[in-house]
PDB file of C-alpha atoms in Angstrom:
ATOM      1  CA  UNK A 629       0.000   0.000   0.000  1.00 55.00           C
ATOM      2  CA  UNK A 630       2.828   2.388   0.866  1.00 55.00           C
ATOM      3  CA  UNK A 631       4.531   1.762  -2.484  1.00 64.00           C
ATOM      4  CA  UNK A 632       1.258   2.435  -4.342  1.00 69.00           C
ATOM      5  CA  UNK A 633       0.829   5.692  -2.415  1.00 63.00           C
ATOM      6  CA  UNK A 634       4.404   6.702  -3.239  1.00 61.00           C
ATOM      7  CA  UNK A 635       3.938   5.857  -6.923  1.00 68.00           C
ATOM      8  CA  UNK A 636       0.657   7.802  -7.002  1.00 67.00           C
ATOM      9  CA  UNK A 637       2.311  10.819  -5.340  1.00 66.00           C
ATOM     10  CA  UNK A 638       5.167  10.740  -7.859  1.00 67.00           C
ATOM     11  CA  UNK A 639       2.676  10.612 -10.748  1.00 70.00           C
ATOM     12  CA  UNK A 640       0.622  13.444  -9.248  1.00 68.00           C
ATOM     13  CA  UNK A 641       3.756  15.509  -8.694  1.00 71.00           C
ATOM     14  CA  UNK A 642       4.280  15.622 -12.456  1.00 70.00           C
ATOM     15  CA  UNK A 643       0.688  16.660 -13.252  1.00 76.00           C
ATOM     16  CA  UNK A 644      -0.195  20.223 -14.308  1.00 79.00           C
ATOM     17  CA  UNK A 645      -2.326  20.817 -11.184  1.00 85.00           C
ATOM     18  CA  UNK A 646       0.458  19.768  -8.809  1.00 85.00           C
ATOM     19  CA  UNK A 647       1.724  23.330  -8.302  1.00 89.00           C
ATOM     20  CA  UNK A 648      -1.771  24.446  -7.254  1.00 91.00           C
ATOM     21  CA  UNK A 649      -2.001  21.565  -4.792  1.00 86.00           C
ATOM     22  CA  UNK A 650       1.438  22.404  -3.396  1.00 88.00           C
ATOM     23  CA  UNK A 651       0.442  26.063  -3.084  1.00 92.00           C
ATOM     24  CA  UNK A 652      -2.741  25.132  -1.206  1.00 88.00           C
ATOM     25  CA  UNK A 653      -0.916  22.795   1.179  1.00 86.00           C
ATOM     26  CA  UNK A 654       1.855  25.364   1.761  1.00 90.00           C
ATOM     27  CA  UNK A 655      -0.734  28.064   2.447  1.00 95.00           C
ATOM     28  CA  UNK A 656      -2.856  26.124   4.951  1.00 91.00           C
ATOM     29  CA  UNK A 657       0.175  24.527   6.656  1.00 88.00           C
ATOM     30  CA  UNK A 658       1.294  28.000   7.681  1.00 90.00           C
ATOM     31  CA  UNK A 659      -1.889  28.642   9.623  1.00 86.00           C
ATOM     32  CA  UNK A 660      -3.750  25.452  10.597  1.00 82.00           C
ATOM     33  CA  UNK A 661      -2.669  22.252   8.772  1.00 78.00           C
ATOM     34  CA  UNK A 662      -0.265  19.914  10.657  1.00 73.00           C
ATOM     35  CA  UNK A 663       1.505  18.283   7.668  1.00 75.00           C
ATOM     36  CA  UNK A 664       4.451  20.264   6.215  1.00 80.00           C
ATOM     37  CA  UNK A 665       4.522  20.999   2.457  1.00 84.00           C
ATOM     38  CA  UNK A 666       7.773  19.035   2.123  1.00 81.00           C
ATOM     39  CA  UNK A 667       5.589  15.937   1.760  1.00 78.00           C
ATOM     40  CA  UNK A 668       4.638  17.182  -1.705  1.00 82.00           C
ATOM     41  CA  UNK A 669       7.645  19.430  -2.427  1.00 86.00           C
ATOM     42  CA  UNK A 670      10.114  16.534  -2.320  1.00 85.00           C
ATOM     43  CA  UNK A 671       8.336  14.210  -4.773  1.00 84.00           C
ATOM     44  CA  UNK A 672       7.535  17.130  -7.070  1.00 87.00           C
ATOM     45  CA  UNK A 673      11.193  18.119  -7.347  1.00 89.00           C
ATOM     46  CA  UNK A 674      12.242  14.483  -7.755  1.00 84.00           C
ATOM     47  CA  UNK A 675       9.643  14.017 -10.505  1.00 82.00           C
ATOM     48  CA  UNK A 676      10.589  17.235 -12.336  1.00 84.00           C
ATOM     49  CA  UNK A 677      14.081  18.374 -11.317  1.00 87.00           C
ATOM     50  CA  UNK A 678      14.197  20.945 -14.120  1.00 89.00           C
ATOM     51  CA  UNK A 679      11.352  22.804 -12.347  1.00 90.00           C
ATOM     52  CA  UNK A 680      12.959  22.698  -8.883  1.00 92.00           C
ATOM     53  CA  UNK A 681      13.275  26.477  -8.528  1.00 96.00           C
ATOM     54  CA  UNK A 682       9.725  27.179  -9.700  1.00 95.00           C
ATOM     55  CA  UNK A 683       8.378  24.528  -7.313  1.00 94.00           C
ATOM     56  CA  UNK A 684      10.362  25.957  -4.384  1.00 96.00           C
ATOM     57  CA  UNK A 685       9.233  29.471  -5.295  1.00 97.00           C
ATOM     58  CA  UNK A 686       5.548  28.514  -5.342  1.00 96.00           C
ATOM     59  CA  UNK A 687       5.977  26.730  -2.021  1.00 95.00           C
ATOM     60  CA  UNK A 688       7.706  29.745  -0.435  1.00 97.00           C
ATOM     61  CA  UNK A 689       5.234  32.371  -1.705  1.00 97.00           C
ATOM     62  CA  UNK A 690       2.221  30.310  -0.654  1.00 97.00           C
ATOM     63  CA  UNK A 691       3.777  29.594   2.735  1.00 96.00           C
ATOM     64  CA  UNK A 692       4.499  33.255   3.477  1.00 97.00           C
ATOM     65  CA  UNK A 693       1.026  34.253   2.281  1.00 97.00           C
ATOM     66  CA  UNK A 694      -0.454  31.522   4.477  1.00 96.00           C
ATOM     67  CA  UNK A 695       1.683  32.856   7.316  1.00 96.00           C
ATOM     68  CA  UNK A 696      -0.289  36.090   7.110  1.00 97.00           C
ATOM     69  CA  UNK A 697      -3.483  34.020   7.398  1.00 95.00           C
ATOM     70  CA  UNK A 698      -2.055  32.538  10.611  1.00 94.00           C
ATOM     71  CA  UNK A 699      -1.125  36.037  11.752  1.00 95.00           C
ATOM     72  CA  UNK A 700      -4.752  37.101  11.115  1.00 94.00           C
ATOM     73  CA  UNK A 701      -6.006  34.119  13.152  1.00 90.00           C
ATOM     74  CA  UNK A 702      -3.864  35.255  16.079  1.00 89.00           C
ATOM     75  CA  UNK A 703      -4.737  38.917  15.669  1.00 92.00           C
ATOM     76  CA  UNK A 704      -8.486  38.678  15.014  1.00 92.00           C
ATOM     77  CA  UNK A 705      -9.555  35.202  16.122  1.00 87.00           C
ATOM     78  CA  UNK A 706      -7.228  34.241  18.947  1.00 83.00           C
ATOM     79  CA  UNK A 707      -9.926  33.308  21.455  1.00 82.00           C
ATOM     80  CA  UNK A 708     -12.138  31.368  19.051  1.00 85.00           C
ATOM     81  CA  UNK A 709      -9.548  29.748  16.751  1.00 78.00           C
ATOM     82  CA  UNK A 710      -5.990  30.608  17.793  1.00 71.00           C
ATOM     83  CA  UNK A 711      -6.270  29.484  21.394  1.00 77.00           C
ATOM     84  CA  UNK A 712      -7.615  25.984  20.507  1.00 83.00           C
ATOM     85  CA  UNK A 713      -4.866  25.554  17.874  1.00 76.00           C
ATOM     86  CA  UNK A 714      -2.168  26.509  20.392  1.00 74.00           C
ATOM     87  CA  UNK A 715      -3.811  24.169  22.927  1.00 80.00           C
ATOM     88  CA  UNK A 716      -3.772  21.358  20.340  1.00 82.00           C
ATOM     89  CA  UNK A 717      -0.009  21.781  19.941  1.00 76.00           C
ATOM     90  CA  UNK A 718       0.451  21.943  23.730  1.00 75.00           C
ATOM     91  CA  UNK A 719       1.667  25.521  23.789  1.00 73.00           C
ATOM     92  CA  UNK A 720      -1.205  27.379  25.458  1.00 74.00           C
ATOM     93  CA  UNK A 721       0.026  27.251  29.081  1.00 74.00           C
ATOM     94  CA  UNK A 722       3.499  28.530  28.251  1.00 73.00           C
ATOM     95  CA  UNK A 723       2.215  31.189  25.906  1.00 72.00           C
ATOM     96  CA  UNK A 724       2.326  34.055  28.433  1.00 67.00           C
ATOM     97  CA  UNK A 725       6.054  33.563  29.068  1.00 73.00           C
ATOM     98  CA  UNK A 726       6.610  33.145  25.378  1.00 72.00           C
ATOM     99  CA  UNK A 727       4.727  36.365  24.631  1.00 75.00           C
ATOM    100  CA  UNK A 728       7.176  38.456  26.668  1.00 75.00           C
ATOM    101  CA  UNK A 729      10.161  36.920  24.868  1.00 75.00           C
ATOM    102  CA  UNK A 730       8.367  37.253  21.588  1.00 79.00           C
ATOM    103  CA  UNK A 731       7.958  40.994  21.880  1.00 75.00           C
ATOM    104  CA  UNK A 732      11.722  41.326  22.306  1.00 78.00           C
ATOM    105  CA  UNK A 733      12.970  38.692  19.839  1.00 82.00           C
ATOM    106  CA  UNK A 734      10.081  38.367  17.347  1.00 82.00           C
ATOM    107  CA  UNK A 735      12.011  38.690  14.074  1.00 84.00           C
ATOM    108  CA  UNK A 736      14.605  36.132  15.177  1.00 84.00           C
ATOM    109  CA  UNK A 737      11.944  33.724  16.419  1.00 84.00           C
ATOM    110  CA  UNK A 738      10.009  33.932  13.148  1.00 88.00           C
ATOM    111  CA  UNK A 739      13.216  33.485  11.164  1.00 84.00           C
ATOM    112  CA  UNK A 740      14.355  30.461  13.157  1.00 83.00           C
ATOM    113  CA  UNK A 741      10.967  28.748  13.153  1.00 81.00           C
ATOM    114  CA  UNK A 742      10.426  29.459   9.463  1.00 82.00           C
ATOM    115  CA  UNK A 743      13.622  27.639   8.553  1.00 78.00           C
ATOM    116  CA  UNK A 744      13.392  24.683  10.926  1.00 74.00           C
ATOM    117  CA  UNK A 745      10.839  21.854  11.224  1.00 69.00           C
ATOM    118  CA  UNK A 746       9.254  23.705  14.183  1.00 74.00           C
ATOM    119  CA  UNK A 747       5.472  23.986  13.527  1.00 79.00           C
ATOM    120  CA  UNK A 748       5.395  27.309  11.707  1.00 86.00           C
ATOM    121  CA  UNK A 749       1.672  27.847  12.354  1.00 87.00           C
ATOM    122  CA  UNK A 750       2.408  28.277  16.075  1.00 85.00           C
ATOM    123  CA  UNK A 751       4.711  31.169  15.189  1.00 88.00           C
ATOM    124  CA  UNK A 752       2.328  32.767  12.700  1.00 92.00           C
ATOM    125  CA  UNK A 753      -0.524  32.725  15.226  1.00 88.00           C
ATOM    126  CA  UNK A 754       1.765  33.955  18.005  1.00 86.00           C
ATOM    127  CA  UNK A 755       2.899  36.821  15.786  1.00 91.00           C
ATOM    128  CA  UNK A 756      -0.701  37.959  15.405  1.00 92.00           C
ATOM    129  CA  UNK A 757      -1.513  37.576  19.091  1.00 88.00           C
ATOM    130  CA  UNK A 758       1.562  39.544  20.169  1.00 88.00           C
ATOM    131  CA  UNK A 759       0.963  42.031  17.321  1.00 87.00           C
ATOM    132  CA  UNK A 760       4.481  41.696  15.970  1.00 91.00           C
ATOM    133  CA  UNK A 761       5.071  44.356  13.314  1.00 90.00           C
ATOM    134  CA  UNK A 762       3.546  42.834  10.135  1.00 94.00           C
ATOM    135  CA  UNK A 763       6.456  44.072   7.984  1.00 93.00           C
ATOM    136  CA  UNK A 764       9.027  42.492  10.334  1.00 91.00           C
ATOM    137  CA  UNK A 765       6.951  39.310  10.331  1.00 94.00           C
ATOM    138  CA  UNK A 766       6.765  39.284   6.524  1.00 94.00           C
ATOM    139  CA  UNK A 767      10.466  39.912   5.972  1.00 93.00           C
ATOM    140  CA  UNK A 768      11.542  37.274   8.509  1.00 93.00           C
ATOM    141  CA  UNK A 769       9.043  34.798   7.051  1.00 95.00           C
ATOM    142  CA  UNK A 770      10.065  35.468   3.463  1.00 95.00           C
ATOM    143  CA  UNK A 771      13.770  35.043   4.194  1.00 93.00           C
ATOM    144  CA  UNK A 772      13.424  31.892   6.298  1.00 91.00           C
ATOM    145  CA  UNK A 773      10.745  30.088   4.296  1.00 93.00           C
ATOM    146  CA  UNK A 774      12.419  30.868   0.972  1.00 94.00           C
ATOM    147  CA  UNK A 775      15.789  29.697   2.308  1.00 91.00           C
ATOM    148  CA  UNK A 776      14.270  26.484   3.631  1.00 88.00           C
ATOM    149  CA  UNK A 777      12.365  25.465   0.510  1.00 91.00           C
ATOM    150  CA  UNK A 778      15.129  26.497  -1.885  1.00 93.00           C
ATOM    151  CA  UNK A 779      17.677  24.536   0.159  1.00 87.00           C
ATOM    152  CA  UNK A 780      15.517  21.400  -0.103  1.00 85.00           C
ATOM    153  CA  UNK A 781      15.040  21.998  -3.841  1.00 89.00           C
ATOM    154  CA  UNK A 782      18.770  22.614  -4.366  1.00 89.00           C
ATOM    155  CA  UNK A 783      19.758  19.394  -2.614  1.00 85.00           C
ATOM    156  CA  UNK A 784      17.190  17.391  -4.563  1.00 87.00           C
ATOM    157  CA  UNK A 785      18.181  19.093  -7.829  1.00 89.00           C
ATOM    158  CA  UNK A 786      21.856  18.324  -7.224  1.00 86.00           C
ATOM    159  CA  UNK A 787      21.504  14.785  -5.855  1.00 84.00           C
ATOM    160  CA  UNK A 788      18.097  13.834  -7.302  1.00 77.00           C
ATOM    161  CA  UNK A 789      18.593  10.421  -8.930  1.00 73.00           C
ATOM    162  CA  UNK A 790      20.580   8.850  -6.063  1.00 78.00           C
ATOM    163  CA  UNK A 791      18.148  10.265  -3.502  1.00 73.00           C
ATOM    164  CA  UNK A 792      15.162   8.979  -5.470  1.00 66.00           C
ATOM    165  CA  UNK A 793      16.702   5.491  -5.659  1.00 70.00           C
ATOM    166  CA  UNK A 794      17.465   5.628  -1.920  1.00 72.00           C
ATOM    167  CA  UNK A 795      13.883   6.719  -1.121  1.00 65.00           C
ATOM    168  CA  UNK A 796      12.374   3.995  -3.281  1.00 60.00           C
ATOM    169  CA  UNK A 797      14.633   1.360  -1.746  1.00 68.00           C
ATOM    170  CA  UNK A 798      13.944   2.418   1.863  1.00 65.00           C
ATOM    171  CA  UNK A 799      10.431   3.835   1.562  1.00 57.00           C
ATOM    172  CA  UNK A 800       8.963   2.000   4.563  1.00 64.00           C
ATOM    173  CA  UNK A 801      11.759   2.987   6.946  1.00 70.00           C
ATOM    174  CA  UNK A 802      11.764   6.591   5.745  1.00 65.00           C
ATOM    175  CA  UNK A 803       8.000   6.868   6.197  1.00 62.00           C
ATOM    176  CA  UNK A 804       8.267   5.638   9.774  1.00 69.00           C
ATOM    177  CA  UNK A 805      11.163   8.045  10.393  1.00 69.00           C
ATOM    178  CA  UNK A 806       9.156  10.947   8.940  1.00 62.00           C
ATOM    179  CA  UNK A 807       6.200  10.305  11.236  1.00 62.00           C
ATOM    180  CA  UNK A 808       8.441   9.783  14.268  1.00 70.00           C
ATOM    181  CA  UNK A 809      10.113  13.153  13.580  1.00 65.00           C
ATOM    182  CA  UNK A 810       6.780  14.852  12.876  1.00 59.00           C
ATOM    183  CA  UNK A 811       5.108  13.649  16.055  1.00 64.00           C
ATOM    184  CA  UNK A 812       8.357  14.033  17.990  1.00 67.00           C
ATOM    185  CA  UNK A 813       8.423  17.692  17.000  1.00 61.00           C
ATOM    186  CA  UNK A 814       4.905  18.174  18.322  1.00 55.00           C
ATOM    187  CA  UNK A 815       5.766  16.285  21.509  1.00 63.00           C
ATOM    188  CA  UNK A 816       8.858  18.466  21.947  1.00 60.00           C
ATOM    189  CA  UNK A 817       6.617  21.529  21.920  1.00 53.00           C
ATOM    190  CA  UNK A 818       5.037  20.333  25.147  1.00 58.00           C
ATOM    191  CA  UNK A 819       8.443  20.448  26.876  1.00 60.00           C
ATOM    192  CA  UNK A 820       9.616  23.839  25.563  1.00 56.00           C
TER     193      UNK A 820
END
C-alpha cells in the first residue's frame, strides 16, 4: 500500500495541477494544517528536477502568504480559533512567558521557526496575538521560508537520482522516520 501511495504521489507531482495543490498545502500549513509541504515538495522536485526552482518558489510564496493568514487568526480570532490551535499543539500554558520573549525577539523567532521543522503555524498565530510588526513578520518569514524550501530543492536538484533510488529502496523505513520526527516535534513543543 505504501509503495502504491508513493507511486501515485510521484505521478501526481508531475501533473499540471500539482503546483496548485502544493500552493494550497503550503498556504494552509502556515496557519492550521499539521503536515508540512515538504511531503509534496520533495516528490515534485524528484519528478521534475528541471522545475525545482519554480516549485520551491511557489511553495515559499504560498507559505508566506499563508503565514499572514495565521497572523490574522492570532490577531483577530485568537480566542475562538488561535487558542484551541495553540492548545492542540500543547503551547497554550506557556504562551504568556513566550509572549514576553516574543515581543523582544520576534524577528529572530520567526526566522528560526520558518527555517526549521518547528510547527510554523504556532509562530504565525503567536505573531498575530503579540501584534508583531507585520512588515518584520513578513520579511523574517520570506527570508526563512524561501531559504528552507530552496535549500531542499537545491539538494534534490543536485543529488536527485541517487536520492530517489534511496527513497524507493527504503520507503517504509523513511515513512516511519518521517512520522516519528513529525510527532516528535509536536511532543517536543510540550516540553519547551
